């Protein structure tokens, strides 16, 4: 299995500011993803973090709002830009593909953001 | 995109009872996982089960890919089993492990 660490684990932010979330995997993984979980809801995929190139965003998510970096196979960042109260959510990093024979994804503990 | 439906949405049990959670999906998949989200928000991997049957202690899971459903069985439930259970599926090719999540089943186990 892969162990995924995120920081910050939680934060309270002011409207209009930006926050960067870091995700570190303890082993090289082929794929990394960022998900959002709004209060009381399921997980929604924001984007696929591609190593050394621009992320691939899902419908409804754009790079200007959620810029993502992935400089290597074990690290990625997600920035939530110009935050509003609607961005209050848990943001989860996931990784998978470190084993050639499985598609299993593992998740970090999440970053719980509250925007005032 | 692929649709994932989980049932029941909510389930309340007495400690010691057994339960079955269901996940239906709308298209063929090559990836299916069950997760437990604990009250602190952590997603715990339960099973990676695109087909077949697996067991881990009091939990077991079965996926019938040809009929597009998966079942999660919890036996002799404990209060620590409380939380949300998510089914997530993927049908990407190659090394694409992108998952689509169902809405989850909220399980409450009372002492």
CSV table of C-alpha atoms in Angstrom, one decimal:
chain,number,residue,atom,x,y,z
A,1,UNK,CA,0.0,0.0,0.0
A,2,UNK,CA,0.9,3.7,-0.3
A,3,UNK,CA,0.9,6.1,2.6
A,4,UNK,CA,-0.2,9.6,1.6
A,5,UNK,CA,0.4,12.6,3.8
A,6,UNK,CA,-1.4,15.9,3.4
A,7,UNK,CA,-0.8,19.3,4.9
A,8,UNK,CA,-2.4,21.3,6.3
A,9,UNK,CA,-4.9,18.9,7.8
A,10,UNK,CA,-7.2,21.8,8.4
A,11,UNK,CA,-7.3,25.5,8.0
A,12,UNK,CA,-9.6,28.5,8.4
A,13,UNK,CA,-9.2,31.0,5.6
A,14,UNK,CA,-10.5,34.4,4.7
A,15,UNK,CA,-12.6,35.1,1.6
A,16,UNK,CA,-10.5,36.2,-1.3
A,17,UNK,CA,-7.3,34.5,-0.2
A,18,UNK,CA,-5.6,31.4,-1.6
A,19,UNK,CA,-4.3,28.3,0.1
A,20,UNK,CA,-1.9,25.6,-1.2
A,21,UNK,CA,-2.3,22.0,0.0
A,22,UNK,CA,0.7,19.7,-0.2
A,23,UNK,CA,0.5,15.9,-0.8
A,24,UNK,CA,3.4,13.6,-0.3
A,25,UNK,CA,3.4,9.9,-1.1
A,26,UNK,CA,5.9,7.5,0.5
A,27,UNK,CA,6.6,5.7,-2.8
A,28,UNK,CA,6.5,6.4,-6.5
A,29,UNK,CA,3.0,6.2,-7.9
A,30,UNK,CA,1.9,6.4,-11.5
A,31,UNK,CA,-1.3,8.4,-10.9
A,32,UNK,CA,-2.2,11.1,-8.5
A,33,UNK,CA,-5.6,12.7,-8.2
A,34,UNK,CA,-7.3,15.5,-6.3
A,35,UNK,CA,-10.8,15.2,-5.0
A,36,UNK,CA,-13.2,17.5,-3.2
A,37,UNK,CA,-15.8,16.5,-0.7
A,38,UNK,CA,-18.3,19.2,0.2
A,39,UNK,CA,-20.1,18.9,3.5
A,40,UNK,CA,-22.4,15.9,3.7
A,41,UNK,CA,-21.6,14.9,0.1
A,42,UNK,CA,-19.6,12.3,-1.8
A,43,UNK,CA,-16.2,12.8,-3.4
A,44,UNK,CA,-15.9,14.6,-6.7
A,45,UNK,CA,-12.8,14.4,-8.8
A,46,UNK,CA,-11.2,17.8,-9.5
A,47,UNK,CA,-8.3,16.8,-11.7
A,48,UNK,CA,-5.6,14.3,-12.5
A,49,UNK,CA,-2.1,15.6,-11.5
A,50,UNK,CA,0.3,14.8,-14.4
A,51,UNK,CA,3.9,14.7,-13.7
A,52,UNK,CA,5.8,17.4,-15.4
A,53,UNK,CA,2.9,18.7,-17.3
A,54,UNK,CA,-0.4,20.5,-16.9
A,55,UNK,CA,-3.1,18.7,-14.9
A,56,UNK,CA,-6.2,17.3,-16.6
A,57,UNK,CA,-9.3,18.9,-15.1
A,58,UNK,CA,-12.8,17.5,-14.9
A,59,UNK,CA,-15.9,19.3,-16.1
A,60,UNK,CA,-16.7,22.2,-13.8
A,61,UNK,CA,-13.1,22.7,-12.5
A,62,UNK,CA,-10.6,25.1,-14.1
A,63,UNK,CA,-6.9,25.7,-13.7
A,64,UNK,CA,-7.3,29.3,-12.7
A,65,UNK,CA,-9.3,28.3,-9.7
A,66,UNK,CA,-7.5,25.1,-8.8
A,67,UNK,CA,-3.9,25.2,-10.1
A,68,UNK,CA,-2.1,21.9,-9.6
A,69,UNK,CA,1.6,21.0,-9.7
A,70,UNK,CA,3.3,17.6,-9.8
A,71,UNK,CA,7.0,18.0,-10.1
A,72,UNK,CA,7.8,14.3,-9.5
A,73,UNK,CA,6.3,10.9,-8.9
A,74,UNK,CA,5.8,11.4,-5.1
A,75,UNK,CA,4.6,15.0,-4.6
A,76,UNK,CA,1.8,17.2,-5.7
A,77,UNK,CA,0.2,20.5,-4.7
A,78,UNK,CA,-3.3,21.9,-5.1
A,79,UNK,CA,-4.0,25.6,-4.7
A,80,UNK,CA,-7.5,26.8,-4.0
A,81,UNK,CA,-7.5,30.4,-5.4
A,82,UNK,CA,-9.6,33.4,-4.5
A,83,UNK,CA,-11.6,31.4,-2.0
A,84,UNK,CA,-15.3,31.9,-1.2
A,85,UNK,CA,-17.4,30.2,1.5
A,86,UNK,CA,-18.6,27.8,-1.2
A,87,UNK,CA,-15.0,26.4,-1.3
A,88,UNK,CA,-15.4,25.1,2.3
A,89,UNK,CA,-14.7,21.4,1.8
A,90,UNK,CA,-12.4,18.5,2.5
A,91,UNK,CA,-9.8,18.2,-0.2
A,92,UNK,CA,-8.3,14.8,-0.7
A,93,UNK,CA,-5.2,13.7,-2.5
A,94,UNK,CA,-5.0,10.1,-3.9
A,95,UNK,CA,-2.4,8.0,-5.5
A,96,UNK,CA,-2.2,4.7,-7.2
A,97,UNK,CA,-0.4,2.5,-9.7
A,98,UNK,CA,2.7,1.9,-7.6
A,99,UNK,CA,2.1,-1.8,-8.0
A,100,UNK,CA,2.1,-3.0,-11.6
A,101,UNK,CA,-0.8,-5.4,-11.1
A,102,UNK,CA,-3.3,-3.3,-9.3
A,103,UNK,CA,-5.4,-0.2,-9.9
A,104,UNK,CA,-6.0,0.3,-6.2
A,105,UNK,CA,-6.1,4.0,-5.1
A,106,UNK,CA,-5.0,5.2,-1.7
A,107,UNK,CA,-6.1,8.5,-0.1
A,108,UNK,CA,-4.5,11.0,2.2
A,109,UNK,CA,-6.3,12.0,5.4
A,110,UNK,CA,-7.7,15.1,3.7
A,111,UNK,CA,-7.4,18.8,4.2
A,112,UNK,CA,-10.5,20.4,5.8
A,113,UNK,CA,-10.9,24.0,4.7
A,114,UNK,CA,-13.3,26.5,6.2
A,115,UNK,CA,-13.7,29.8,4.3
A,116,UNK,CA,-15.2,32.7,6.3
B,1,UNK,CA,-19.9,9.1,-17.5
B,2,UNK,CA,-20.4,6.0,-15.4
B,3,UNK,CA,-23.2,6.2,-12.7
B,4,UNK,CA,-22.9,4.6,-9.3
B,5,UNK,CA,-25.8,4.0,-7.0
B,6,UNK,CA,-25.5,2.8,-3.4
B,7,UNK,CA,-28.2,1.4,-1.2
B,8,UNK,CA,-29.4,1.9,1.4
B,9,UNK,CA,-28.5,5.5,1.9
B,10,UNK,CA,-28.8,5.1,5.7
B,11,UNK,CA,-28.7,2.1,8.0
B,12,UNK,CA,-29.0,1.8,11.7
B,13,UNK,CA,-28.0,-1.4,13.4
B,14,UNK,CA,-27.6,-2.8,16.9
B,15,UNK,CA,-24.2,-4.1,17.8
B,16,UNK,CA,-23.8,-7.7,16.7
B,17,UNK,CA,-26.1,-7.5,13.8
B,18,UNK,CA,-25.2,-8.3,10.2
B,19,UNK,CA,-25.7,-6.1,7.1
B,20,UNK,CA,-25.4,-6.0,3.4
B,21,UNK,CA,-24.6,-2.8,1.4
B,22,UNK,CA,-25.1,-2.7,-2.3
B,23,UNK,CA,-23.4,-0.9,-5.2
B,24,UNK,CA,-24.9,-0.8,-8.7
B,25,UNK,CA,-23.0,0.7,-11.6
B,26,UNK,CA,-24.1,1.6,-15.1
B,27,UNK,CA,-21.2,0.4,-17.3
B,28,UNK,CA,-18.5,-2.2,-17.3
B,29,UNK,CA,-15.7,-1.5,-14.9
B,30,UNK,CA,-12.1,-2.6,-14.5
B,31,UNK,CA,-11.7,-1.0,-11.0
B,32,UNK,CA,-13.9,-1.2,-8.0
B,33,UNK,CA,-13.1,-0.3,-4.5
B,34,UNK,CA,-14.9,-0.1,-1.2
B,35,UNK,CA,-13.9,2.5,1.4
B,36,UNK,CA,-14.9,3.3,4.9
B,37,UNK,CA,-14.8,7.0,5.9
B,38,UNK,CA,-14.5,7.3,9.6
B,39,UNK,CA,-16.0,10.2,11.7
B,40,UNK,CA,-12.7,12.1,11.3
B,41,UNK,CA,-12.9,12.1,7.5
B,42,UNK,CA,-10.2,9.5,6.8
B,43,UNK,CA,-10.9,7.2,3.9
B,44,UNK,CA,-9.9,3.6,4.8
B,45,UNK,CA,-9.4,1.1,1.9
B,46,UNK,CA,-11.5,-1.9,2.6
B,47,UNK,CA,-11.4,-3.9,-0.7
B,48,UNK,CA,-10.0,-3.6,-4.2
B,49,UNK,CA,-12.5,-5.9,-6.0
B,50,UNK,CA,-13.2,-5.4,-9.7
B,51,UNK,CA,-14.5,-9.0,-9.7
B,52,UNK,CA,-14.9,-12.0,-7.5
B,53,UNK,CA,-15.1,-12.4,-3.7
B,54,UNK,CA,-12.7,-11.3,-0.9
B,55,UNK,CA,-12.9,-11.5,2.8
B,56,UNK,CA,-11.1,-9.7,5.6
B,57,UNK,CA,-12.1,-10.6,9.1
B,58,UNK,CA,-15.8,-9.6,9.6
B,59,UNK,CA,-16.0,-7.9,6.3
B,60,UNK,CA,-16.4,-9.5,2.9
B,61,UNK,CA,-17.2,-8.3,-0.6
B,62,UNK,CA,-18.5,-9.7,-3.8
B,63,UNK,CA,-18.5,-8.1,-7.3
B,64,UNK,CA,-20.5,-9.6,-10.1
B,65,UNK,CA,-19.1,-7.5,-13.0
B,66,UNK,CA,-21.3,-9.1,-15.6
B,67,UNK,CA,-24.4,-7.9,-13.7
B,68,UNK,CA,-22.9,-4.6,-12.7
B,69,UNK,CA,-23.1,-4.8,-8.9
B,70,UNK,CA,-21.1,-5.3,-5.8
B,71,UNK,CA,-22.0,-6.2,-2.3
B,72,UNK,CA,-20.3,-5.5,1.0
B,73,UNK,CA,-21.1,-7.7,3.9
B,74,UNK,CA,-20.5,-6.7,7.5
B,75,UNK,CA,-21.0,-9.4,10.1
B,76,UNK,CA,-21.2,-9.0,13.9
B,77,UNK,CA,-21.1,-5.2,13.6
B,78,UNK,CA,-19.3,-3.1,16.2
B,79,UNK,CA,-19.8,0.5,17.1
B,80,UNK,CA,-16.4,1.2,15.4
B,81,UNK,CA,-18.0,0.2,12.1
B,82,UNK,CA,-20.0,3.4,12.1
B,83,UNK,CA,-19.3,5.9,9.4
B,84,UNK,CA,-19.9,6.2,5.7
B,85,UNK,CA,-19.2,3.4,3.3
B,86,UNK,CA,-18.3,4.4,-0.3
B,87,UNK,CA,-18.2,2.3,-3.4
B,88,UNK,CA,-16.0,3.7,-6.2
B,89,UNK,CA,-15.6,2.5,-9.7
B,90,UNK,CA,-13.4,3.1,-12.7
B,91,UNK,CA,-13.3,2.0,-16.3
B,92,UNK,CA,-10.3,3.8,-17.7
B,93,UNK,CA,-7.8,2.1,-19.9
B,94,UNK,CA,-4.2,1.4,-19.2
B,95,UNK,CA,-2.9,3.1,-16.1
B,96,UNK,CA,-5.9,5.4,-15.6
B,97,UNK,CA,-7.2,4.7,-12.1
B,98,UNK,CA,-9.7,7.6,-12.0
B,99,UNK,CA,-12.6,6.6,-9.7
B,100,UNK,CA,-16.2,7.7,-9.7
B,101,UNK,CA,-17.8,7.6,-6.2
B,102,UNK,CA,-21.3,6.7,-5.2
B,103,UNK,CA,-23.1,8.8,-2.6
B,104,UNK,CA,-22.3,6.4,0.2
B,105,UNK,CA,-24.2,4.5,2.9
B,106,UNK,CA,-24.2,6.1,6.3
B,107,UNK,CA,-24.0,3.2,8.9
B,108,UNK,CA,-24.7,3.8,12.5
B,109,UNK,CA,-24.1,0.9,14.9
B,110,UNK,CA,-25.6,1.4,18.4
B,111,UNK,CA,-24.3,-0.3,21.5
